[in-house]
Each structure stands twice: as C-alpha cells, then as structure tokens.
C-alpha cells in the first residue's frame, strides 16, 4: 500500500513529512470506513466527541476555543450529535444560559470501537515492517509529540 510516490529532489523533508502524514491519515480512514457498520461521522464531529469524552462538562465556548472553531459552528455540531444520541447537553448550574457537554455511552462505545480498529490496523502494519524500521518509528515518537505540541501552541493568525 504505497502512500505517495518518491519525493522529487526539490522536495524538503518537511514537505515529504507533511504529505506522508496527510496520506497515511486518509488511507487509515478509508480502510476503516470500509468495515464500518454505521454511517460515518465527520472529522469535526469526532473531534468534538473526543473532546467531550476527555473533558466531560465542558462548555460550548470552551469546545470552540479548543477546536479553533466559531461558537455557532460548534453549536451546529452539538445539535447534530445530540440528535444522533451521541452528545448530551445540560444547563450549567452556575450559568443557566450556558450548556455543558457530555458524551453519551453510545458515543464512547463508538469512538472506542474506532480506536480499537485503528490500533489493530496500525499494529498489523507496524509488525510487518523490518525491526530497524519499527525501532525508527518508536524513536521518532518523542519528536512527533513535540511537533504536535508546537502546532497546538502556535498563536492563532489574526
């Protein structure tokens, strides 16, 4: 399963790395969708569910900030997910105008099932690599975590 063609000589390692990340993510999603037994959730919906799972009781405004989305966009996502029984809204006792978000048991089961399938797929693929490449991937994990933190910590563009 080729992800991309070999990089042309003028491509930088950063360019190739970015292209590979996007390609791998797209191929993983495509592979997992083929075996899905339910209609797929959009990326922003999954991100909001994961956030609600990781931070139960967060406000819509906090979710919007964390996801770098407009508040009305998150409200739309909340309405969609609530209609599917995947997200529950509760009034904030400290401020009745604000809603607190909670992932439902159905959402947790769905996200966890996806994670299990993704983990199994990636474990099989990594296990098929030569030992030196498996070690190289393991050694690269701290650098990849640093890149993720760096992206998260970048100031928003005006």
Coordinates of C-alpha atoms in Angstrom, one line a residue:
X1 CA 0.0 0.0 0.0
X2 CA 2.0 3.0 -1.3
X3 CA 1.3 6.3 0.4
X4 CA 3.0 8.6 -2.1
X5 CA 5.4 8.5 -5.0
X6 CA 9.1 9.0 -4.1
X7 CA 9.7 12.7 -3.4
X8 CA 11.2 14.7 -6.2
X9 CA 14.7 16.0 -5.4
X10 CA 13.5 19.6 -4.8
X11 CA 11.1 18.4 -2.0
X12 CA 12.2 19.1 1.5
X13 CA 11.9 16.6 4.3
X14 CA 9.3 18.9 5.9
X15 CA 7.3 18.7 2.6
X16 CA 7.5 15.0 2.4
X17 CA 6.7 14.5 6.1
X18 CA 3.6 16.7 5.7
X19 CA 2.4 14.8 2.6
X20 CA 3.0 11.4 4.3
X21 CA 1.1 12.4 7.4
X22 CA -1.9 13.5 5.3
X23 CA -1.7 10.4 3.1
X24 CA -1.4 8.0 6.0
X25 CA -4.4 9.6 7.8
X26 CA -6.5 9.5 4.7
X27 CA -5.6 5.8 3.9
X28 CA -6.3 4.8 7.5
X29 CA -9.7 6.5 7.5
X30 CA -10.6 5.0 4.1
X31 CA -9.6 1.5 5.2
X32 CA -11.6 1.7 8.4
X33 CA -14.7 3.1 6.7
X34 CA -14.8 0.0 4.5
X35 CA -15.5 -2.1 7.6
X36 CA -17.7 0.4 9.4
X37 CA -21.3 -0.7 10.2
X38 CA -22.7 2.7 10.8
X39 CA -22.9 6.0 8.9
X40 CA -19.6 7.9 9.3
X41 CA -19.1 10.9 11.4
X42 CA -17.4 13.9 10.0
X43 CA -14.0 14.9 11.4
X44 CA -15.2 17.9 13.4
X45 CA -18.0 15.7 14.9
X46 CA -15.4 13.1 16.0
X47 CA -13.1 15.8 17.4
X48 CA -16.0 17.3 19.5
X49 CA -16.9 13.9 20.8
X50 CA -13.3 13.1 21.8
X51 CA -13.1 16.4 23.5
X52 CA -16.3 15.8 25.4
X53 CA -15.0 12.4 26.4
X54 CA -11.7 13.9 27.6
X55 CA -13.3 16.9 29.3
X56 CA -16.8 16.0 30.5
X57 CA -18.9 19.0 31.3
X58 CA -17.0 21.5 29.1
X59 CA -18.9 24.5 27.8
X60 CA -19.6 25.1 24.1
X61 CA -17.4 28.2 24.2
X62 CA -14.5 26.1 25.6
X63 CA -15.0 23.5 22.9
X64 CA -15.0 26.2 20.2
X65 CA -11.7 27.6 21.6
X66 CA -10.1 24.2 21.9
X67 CA -11.2 23.1 18.4
X68 CA -10.4 26.5 16.8
X69 CA -13.9 26.8 15.5
X70 CA -16.6 29.5 15.7
X71 CA -19.1 29.1 18.5
X72 CA -22.0 28.8 16.1
X73 CA -20.2 26.1 14.2
X74 CA -19.8 24.1 17.5
X75 CA -23.4 24.7 18.3
X76 CA -24.4 23.2 15.0
X77 CA -22.2 20.2 15.7
X78 CA -23.7 19.9 19.2
X79 CA -27.2 19.9 17.7
X80 CA -26.3 17.2 15.1
X81 CA -24.6 14.9 17.7
X82 CA -27.4 15.4 20.2
X83 CA -30.0 14.4 17.6
X84 CA -28.0 11.2 17.0
X85 CA -27.9 10.4 20.7
X86 CA -24.1 10.9 20.9
X87 CA -23.9 14.1 22.9
X88 CA -25.9 15.3 25.9
X89 CA -26.4 18.9 26.8
X90 CA -27.0 20.0 30.4
X91 CA -27.6 23.5 31.7
X92 CA -24.7 24.9 33.7
X93 CA -25.9 25.3 37.2
X94 CA -23.6 28.4 37.6
X95 CA -25.0 30.0 34.4
X96 CA -28.3 28.7 33.0
X97 CA -27.5 30.3 29.7
X98 CA -24.5 28.1 29.1
X99 CA -24.6 24.4 28.2
X100 CA -22.3 21.7 29.5
X101 CA -21.4 18.9 27.1
X102 CA -21.2 15.2 27.9
X103 CA -20.5 12.3 25.5
X104 CA -23.2 9.6 25.8
X105 CA -22.4 5.9 26.4
X106 CA -23.2 5.3 22.7
X107 CA -20.6 7.9 21.7
X108 CA -18.0 6.4 24.0
X109 CA -18.6 2.9 22.6
X110 CA -18.5 4.2 19.0
X111 CA -15.2 6.2 19.5
X112 CA -13.6 3.3 21.4
X113 CA -14.6 0.8 18.7
X114 CA -13.0 3.0 16.1
X115 CA -9.8 3.4 18.2
X116 CA -9.6 -0.4 18.6
X117 CA -10.0 -1.0 14.9
X118 CA -7.4 1.8 14.1
X119 CA -5.0 0.4 16.7
X120 CA -5.3 -3.2 15.3
X121 CA -4.7 -1.9 11.7
X122 CA -1.7 0.1 12.7
X123 CA -0.2 -2.7 14.9
X124 CA -0.5 -5.1 11.9
X125 CA 1.2 -2.7 9.6
X126 CA 4.0 -1.8 12.0
X127 CA 4.5 -5.5 12.8
X128 CA 5.1 -6.1 9.1
X129 CA 8.0 -3.6 9.0
X130 CA 11.6 -4.7 9.4
X131 CA 12.8 -4.4 13.0
X132 CA 15.1 -1.4 12.2
X133 CA 12.1 0.5 10.8
X134 CA 9.9 -0.4 13.8
X135 CA 12.7 0.9 16.1
X136 CA 13.0 4.1 13.9
X137 CA 9.2 4.7 14.3
X138 CA 9.5 4.2 18.1
X139 CA 12.5 6.6 18.3
X140 CA 10.6 9.2 16.3
X141 CA 7.6 9.4 18.7
X142 CA 9.1 12.0 21.0
X143 CA 9.8 14.3 18.1
X144 CA 6.3 13.8 16.7
X145 CA 4.8 14.6 20.1
X146 CA 6.9 17.8 20.2
X147 CA 5.6 18.7 16.7
X148 CA 2.0 18.2 17.8
X149 CA 2.6 20.4 20.9
X150 CA 4.3 23.1 18.8
X151 CA 1.3 23.1 16.4
X152 CA -1.1 23.3 19.3
X153 CA 0.8 26.2 20.9
X154 CA 1.2 28.3 17.8
X155 CA -0.6 31.6 18.2
X156 CA -3.8 31.9 16.1
X157 CA -3.5 34.0 12.9
X158 CA -5.3 37.4 13.1

